[in-house]
Tab-separated table of C-alpha atoms and ligand atoms in Angstrom:
chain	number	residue	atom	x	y	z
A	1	UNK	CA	20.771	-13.464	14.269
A	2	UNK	CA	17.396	-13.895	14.375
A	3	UNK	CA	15.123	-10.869	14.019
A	4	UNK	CA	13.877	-10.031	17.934
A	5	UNK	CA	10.402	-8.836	18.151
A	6	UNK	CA	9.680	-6.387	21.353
A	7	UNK	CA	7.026	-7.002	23.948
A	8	UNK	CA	4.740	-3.983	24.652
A	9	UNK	CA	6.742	-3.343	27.699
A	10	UNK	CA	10.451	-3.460	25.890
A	11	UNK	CA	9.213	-1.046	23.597
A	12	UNK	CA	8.232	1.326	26.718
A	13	UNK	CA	11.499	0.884	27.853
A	14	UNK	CA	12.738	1.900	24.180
A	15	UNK	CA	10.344	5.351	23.858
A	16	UNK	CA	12.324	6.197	27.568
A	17	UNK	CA	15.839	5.027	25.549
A	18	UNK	CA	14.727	6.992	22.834
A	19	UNK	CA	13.251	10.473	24.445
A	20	UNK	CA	16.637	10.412	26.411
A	21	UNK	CA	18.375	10.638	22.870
A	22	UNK	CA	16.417	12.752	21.335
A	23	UNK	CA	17.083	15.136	24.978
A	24	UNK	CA	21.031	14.669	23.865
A	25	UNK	CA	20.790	15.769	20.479
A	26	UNK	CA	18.409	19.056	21.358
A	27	UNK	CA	21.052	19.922	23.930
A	28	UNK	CA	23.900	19.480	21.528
A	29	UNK	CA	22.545	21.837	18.282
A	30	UNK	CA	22.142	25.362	19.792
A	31	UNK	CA	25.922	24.900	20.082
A	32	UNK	CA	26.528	24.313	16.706
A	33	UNK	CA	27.855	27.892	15.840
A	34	UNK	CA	30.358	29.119	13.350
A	35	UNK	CA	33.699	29.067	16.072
A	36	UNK	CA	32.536	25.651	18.063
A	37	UNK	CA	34.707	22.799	17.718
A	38	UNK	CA	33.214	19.210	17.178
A	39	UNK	CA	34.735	18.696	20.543
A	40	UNK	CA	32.695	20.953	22.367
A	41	UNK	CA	29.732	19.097	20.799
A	42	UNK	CA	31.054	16.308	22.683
A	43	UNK	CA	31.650	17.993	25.575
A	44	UNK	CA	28.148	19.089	25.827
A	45	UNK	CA	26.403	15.365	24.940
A	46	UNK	CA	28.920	13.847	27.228
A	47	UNK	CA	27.825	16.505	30.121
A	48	UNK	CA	24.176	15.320	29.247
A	49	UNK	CA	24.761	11.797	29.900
A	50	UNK	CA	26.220	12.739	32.863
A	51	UNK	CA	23.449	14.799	34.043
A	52	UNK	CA	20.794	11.605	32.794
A	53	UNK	CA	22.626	8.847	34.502
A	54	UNK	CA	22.346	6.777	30.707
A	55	UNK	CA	25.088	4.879	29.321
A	56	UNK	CA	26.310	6.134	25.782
A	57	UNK	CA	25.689	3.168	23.127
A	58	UNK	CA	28.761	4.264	20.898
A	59	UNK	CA	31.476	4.608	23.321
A	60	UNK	CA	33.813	1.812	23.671
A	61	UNK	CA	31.588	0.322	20.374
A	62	UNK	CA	33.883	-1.934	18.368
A	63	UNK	CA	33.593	-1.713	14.455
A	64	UNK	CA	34.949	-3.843	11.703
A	65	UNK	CA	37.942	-2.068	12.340
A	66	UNK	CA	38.165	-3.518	15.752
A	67	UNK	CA	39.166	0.049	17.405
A	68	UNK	CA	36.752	1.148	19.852
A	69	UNK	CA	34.653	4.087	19.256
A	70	UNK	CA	36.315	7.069	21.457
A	71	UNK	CA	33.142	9.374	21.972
A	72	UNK	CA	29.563	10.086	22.756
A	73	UNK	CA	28.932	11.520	19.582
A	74	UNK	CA	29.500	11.057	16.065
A	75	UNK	CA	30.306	14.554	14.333
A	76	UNK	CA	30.627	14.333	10.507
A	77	UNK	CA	31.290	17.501	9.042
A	78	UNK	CA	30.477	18.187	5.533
A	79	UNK	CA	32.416	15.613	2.908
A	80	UNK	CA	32.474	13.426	6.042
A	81	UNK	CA	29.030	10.865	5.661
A	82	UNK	CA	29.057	9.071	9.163
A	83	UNK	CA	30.945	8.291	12.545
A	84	UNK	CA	33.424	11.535	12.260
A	85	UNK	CA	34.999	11.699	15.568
A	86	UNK	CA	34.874	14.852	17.462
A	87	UNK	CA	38.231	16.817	17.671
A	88	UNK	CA	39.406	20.166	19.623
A	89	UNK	CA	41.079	21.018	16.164
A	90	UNK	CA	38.072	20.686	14.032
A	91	UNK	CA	36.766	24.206	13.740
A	92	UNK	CA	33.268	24.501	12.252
A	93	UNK	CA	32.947	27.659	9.989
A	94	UNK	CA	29.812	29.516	8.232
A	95	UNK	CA	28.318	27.259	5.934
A	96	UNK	CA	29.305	23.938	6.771
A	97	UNK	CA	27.174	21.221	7.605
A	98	UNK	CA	27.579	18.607	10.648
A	99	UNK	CA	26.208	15.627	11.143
A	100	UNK	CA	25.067	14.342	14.926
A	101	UNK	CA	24.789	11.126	15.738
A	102	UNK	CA	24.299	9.137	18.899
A	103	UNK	CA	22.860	6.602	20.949
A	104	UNK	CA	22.409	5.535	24.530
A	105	UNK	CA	21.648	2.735	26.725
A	106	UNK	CA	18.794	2.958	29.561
A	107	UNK	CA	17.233	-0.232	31.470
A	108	UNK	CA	18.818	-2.410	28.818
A	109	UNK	CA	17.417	-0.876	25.988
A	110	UNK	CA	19.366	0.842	23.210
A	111	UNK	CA	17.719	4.259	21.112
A	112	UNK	CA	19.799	5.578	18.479
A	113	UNK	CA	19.318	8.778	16.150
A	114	UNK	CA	21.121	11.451	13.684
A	115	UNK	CA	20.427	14.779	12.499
A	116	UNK	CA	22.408	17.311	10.352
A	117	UNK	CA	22.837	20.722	10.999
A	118	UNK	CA	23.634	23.693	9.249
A	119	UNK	CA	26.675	25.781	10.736
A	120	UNK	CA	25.341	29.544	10.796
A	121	UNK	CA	22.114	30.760	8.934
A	122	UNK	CA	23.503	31.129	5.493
A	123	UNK	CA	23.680	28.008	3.449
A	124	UNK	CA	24.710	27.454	-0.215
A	125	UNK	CA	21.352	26.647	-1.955
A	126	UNK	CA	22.121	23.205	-3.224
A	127	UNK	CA	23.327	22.702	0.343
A	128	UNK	CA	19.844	23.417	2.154
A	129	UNK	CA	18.561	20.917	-0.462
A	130	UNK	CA	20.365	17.990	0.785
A	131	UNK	CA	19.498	18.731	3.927
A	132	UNK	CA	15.427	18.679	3.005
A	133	UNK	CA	15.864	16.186	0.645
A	134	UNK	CA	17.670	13.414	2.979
A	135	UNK	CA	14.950	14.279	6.100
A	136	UNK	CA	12.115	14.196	3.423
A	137	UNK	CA	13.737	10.841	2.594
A	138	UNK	CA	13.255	9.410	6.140
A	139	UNK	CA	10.198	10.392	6.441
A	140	UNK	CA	9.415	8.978	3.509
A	141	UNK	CA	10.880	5.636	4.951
A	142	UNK	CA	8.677	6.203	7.725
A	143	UNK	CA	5.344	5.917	6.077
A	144	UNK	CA	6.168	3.201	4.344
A	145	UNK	CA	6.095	1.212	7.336
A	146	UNK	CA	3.147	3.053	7.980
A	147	UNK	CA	1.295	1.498	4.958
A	148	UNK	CA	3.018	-1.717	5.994
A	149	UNK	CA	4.460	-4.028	3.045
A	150	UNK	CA	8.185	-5.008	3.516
A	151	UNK	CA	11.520	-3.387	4.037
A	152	UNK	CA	11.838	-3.476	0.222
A	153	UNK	CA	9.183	-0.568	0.158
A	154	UNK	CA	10.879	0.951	2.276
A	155	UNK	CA	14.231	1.301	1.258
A	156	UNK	CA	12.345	1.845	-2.743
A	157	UNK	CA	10.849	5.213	-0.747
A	158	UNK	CA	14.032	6.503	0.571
A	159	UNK	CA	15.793	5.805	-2.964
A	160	UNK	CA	13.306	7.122	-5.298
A	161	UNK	CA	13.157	10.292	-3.145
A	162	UNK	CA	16.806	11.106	-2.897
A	163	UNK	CA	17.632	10.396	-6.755
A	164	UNK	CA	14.339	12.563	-7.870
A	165	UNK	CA	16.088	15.422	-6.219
A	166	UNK	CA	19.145	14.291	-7.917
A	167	UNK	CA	21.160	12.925	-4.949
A	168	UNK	CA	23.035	9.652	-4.237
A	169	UNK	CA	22.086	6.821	-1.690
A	170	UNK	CA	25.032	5.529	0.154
A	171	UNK	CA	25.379	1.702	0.151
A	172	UNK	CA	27.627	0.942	2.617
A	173	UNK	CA	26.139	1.819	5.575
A	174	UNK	CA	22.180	0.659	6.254
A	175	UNK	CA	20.015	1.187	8.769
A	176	UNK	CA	19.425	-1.717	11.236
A	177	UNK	CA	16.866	-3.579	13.902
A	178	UNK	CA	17.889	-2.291	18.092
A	179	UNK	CA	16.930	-3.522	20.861
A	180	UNK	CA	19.133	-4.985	23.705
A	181	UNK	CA	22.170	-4.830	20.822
A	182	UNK	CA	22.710	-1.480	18.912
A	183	UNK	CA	22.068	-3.617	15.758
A	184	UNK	CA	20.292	-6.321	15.320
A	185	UNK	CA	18.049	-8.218	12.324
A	186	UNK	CA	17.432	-7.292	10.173
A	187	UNK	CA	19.344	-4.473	8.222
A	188	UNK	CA	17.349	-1.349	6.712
A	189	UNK	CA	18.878	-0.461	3.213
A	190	UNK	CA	18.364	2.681	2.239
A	191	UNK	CA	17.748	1.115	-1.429
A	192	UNK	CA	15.611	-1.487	-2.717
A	193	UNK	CA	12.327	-2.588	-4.522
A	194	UNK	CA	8.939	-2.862	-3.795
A	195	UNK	CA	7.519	-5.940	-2.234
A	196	UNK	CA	11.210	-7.071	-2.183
A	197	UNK	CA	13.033	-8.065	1.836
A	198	UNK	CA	11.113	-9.014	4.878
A	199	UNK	CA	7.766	-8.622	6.226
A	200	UNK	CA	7.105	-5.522	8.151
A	201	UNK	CA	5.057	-7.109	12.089
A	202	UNK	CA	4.894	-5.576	15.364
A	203	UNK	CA	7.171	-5.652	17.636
A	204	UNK	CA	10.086	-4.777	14.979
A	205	UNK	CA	11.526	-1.658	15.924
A	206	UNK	CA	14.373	-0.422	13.922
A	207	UNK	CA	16.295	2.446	12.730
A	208	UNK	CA	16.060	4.356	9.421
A	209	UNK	CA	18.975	6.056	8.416
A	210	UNK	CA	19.579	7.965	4.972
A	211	UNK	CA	22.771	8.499	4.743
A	212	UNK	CA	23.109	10.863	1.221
A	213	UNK	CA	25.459	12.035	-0.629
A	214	UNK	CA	25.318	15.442	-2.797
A	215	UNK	CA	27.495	13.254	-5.702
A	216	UNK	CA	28.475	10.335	-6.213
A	217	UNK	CA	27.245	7.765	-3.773
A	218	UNK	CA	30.691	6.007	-3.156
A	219	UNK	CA	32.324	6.416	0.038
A	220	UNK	CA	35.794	5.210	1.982
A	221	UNK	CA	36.832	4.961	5.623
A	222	UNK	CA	39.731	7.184	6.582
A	223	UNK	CA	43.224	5.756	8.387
A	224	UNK	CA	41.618	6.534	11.601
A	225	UNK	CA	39.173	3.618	11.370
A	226	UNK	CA	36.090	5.309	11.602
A	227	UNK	CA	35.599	8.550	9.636
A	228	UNK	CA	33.553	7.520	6.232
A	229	UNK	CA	34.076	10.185	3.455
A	230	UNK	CA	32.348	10.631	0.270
A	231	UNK	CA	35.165	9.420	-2.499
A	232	UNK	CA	34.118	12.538	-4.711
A	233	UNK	CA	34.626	14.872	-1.806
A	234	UNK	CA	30.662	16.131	-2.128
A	235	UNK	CA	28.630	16.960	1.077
A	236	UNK	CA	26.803	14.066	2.525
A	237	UNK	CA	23.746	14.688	5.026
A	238	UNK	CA	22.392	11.947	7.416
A	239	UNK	CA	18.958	11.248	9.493
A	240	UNK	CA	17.783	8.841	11.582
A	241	UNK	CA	15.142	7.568	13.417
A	242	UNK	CA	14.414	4.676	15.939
A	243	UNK	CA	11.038	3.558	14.681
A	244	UNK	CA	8.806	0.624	16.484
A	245	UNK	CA	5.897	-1.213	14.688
A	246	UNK	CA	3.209	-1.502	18.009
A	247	UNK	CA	-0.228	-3.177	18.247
A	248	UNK	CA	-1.534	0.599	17.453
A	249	UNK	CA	0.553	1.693	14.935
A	250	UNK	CA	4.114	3.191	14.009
A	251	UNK	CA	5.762	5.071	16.798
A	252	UNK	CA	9.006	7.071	16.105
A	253	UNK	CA	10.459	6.786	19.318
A	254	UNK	CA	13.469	9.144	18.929
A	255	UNK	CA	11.068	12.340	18.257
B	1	MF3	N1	23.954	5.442	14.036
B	1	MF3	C1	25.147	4.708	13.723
B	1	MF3	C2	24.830	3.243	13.573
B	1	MF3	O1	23.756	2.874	13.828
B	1	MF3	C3	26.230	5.041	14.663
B	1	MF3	C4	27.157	3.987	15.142
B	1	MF3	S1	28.601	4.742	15.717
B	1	MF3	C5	29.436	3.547	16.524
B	1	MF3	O2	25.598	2.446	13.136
B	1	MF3	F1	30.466	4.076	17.039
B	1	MF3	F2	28.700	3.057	17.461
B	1	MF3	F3	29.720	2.593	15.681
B	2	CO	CO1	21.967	3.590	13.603
């Protein structure tokens, strides 16, 4: 697939894609509390779309695994790196961490972002590090595109962050181009070199998405077909951010 650069007008239609995501994911985290279930995360993003008349991007989504995506949200609680599925039997308890991740359709137009959370206001120390360190590592991404260069830089930014702070960049899962498809051209590693990959232009618009992992960076998808786990059992923290290259500059749609 070739990579699809956005008009001026498909990229409005993308900020209203991505504002409505960005609505979901506000509404979901006040309920993250020590007690909640990851299905009453669900409950409350699914209400949302409801509410906002949107179509959810993930449900019904077929993977590698060729079973469709059952929810509205991804919830990935601590070991768990991406696409944990919600469950009335996962309990979240003091101190964990949960990942959020969605994405929704509007006027043709897919937005898609992730955010971790801490369960409860005490975290371990290391813990709250992760968290910092993997957001500091997408924004990093992000003003890489800023300063323009290619999708080597950017990838090189979100690396030499995370390992300085003595984390692990998972390979397995990269961030990706959006636009009428949840992911298009080209992919978004999370690793790389300078001056390495494509050409950063506008009308790209793409998602960043650290995914990191507290040890080692290996991970493996559980019998369920979805659920990606660190292999070490360490916590694993995960951001993301639809991001579009305009005629003015870098917009991050999904703020
Ligand atoms: N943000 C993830 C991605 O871009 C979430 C996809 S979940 C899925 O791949 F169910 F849609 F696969
Ligand atoms: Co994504």
């Amino acid at each position: 697939m070739a990579v699809m650069l956005k008009t001026g007008e498909e990229i409005a239609r993308m900020r209203r894609a991505g504002a409505v995501v960005r609505a979901l994911l506000d509404a979901v985290r006040p309920h993250v509390q020590p007690g909640a279930t990851t299905m009453d995360l669900e409950q409350v993003a699914a209400g949302k779309v409801k509410e906002l008349g949107v179509t959810p991007a993930f449900k019904g989504y077929r993977g590698a695994a060729g079973t469709p995506y059952p929810c509205v949200l991804c919830t990935s609680v601590n070991d768990e790196v991406v696409h944990g599925i919600p469950s009335p039997k996962r309990v979240l308890r003091e101190g964990d961490i949960v990942s959020l991740d969605t994405g929704v359709i509007l006027e043709g137009f897919y937005g898609d972002s992730a955010t971790t959370v801490a369960v409860g206001g005490k975290l371990a120390e290391r813990t709250a590090r992760l968290l910092s360190a993997t957001e500091a590592s997408l924004t990093a991404g992000i003003d890489a595109v800023n300063r323009g260069g290619t999708l080597g830089d950017v990838g090189a930014a979100v690396q030499a962050l995370v390992e300085r702070e003595g984390f692990s960049v998972v390979r397995e899962f990269v961030g990706h181009g959006i636009g009428t498809h949840l992911h298009e051209d080209p992919q978004v590693p999370n690793y790389g070199q300078r001056g390495r990959g494509m050409k950063m232009r506008p009308g790209m618009v793409f998602c960043i998405e650290p995914m990191v992992n507290a040890g080692k960076a290996g991970v493996q998808v559980l019998e369920d077909g979805w659920t990606a786990v660190t292999v070490d059992g360490s916590l694993s923290a995960h951001f993301e951010h639809t991001v579009a290259i305009t005629e003015h500059g870098v917009e991050i749609l999904t703020r």
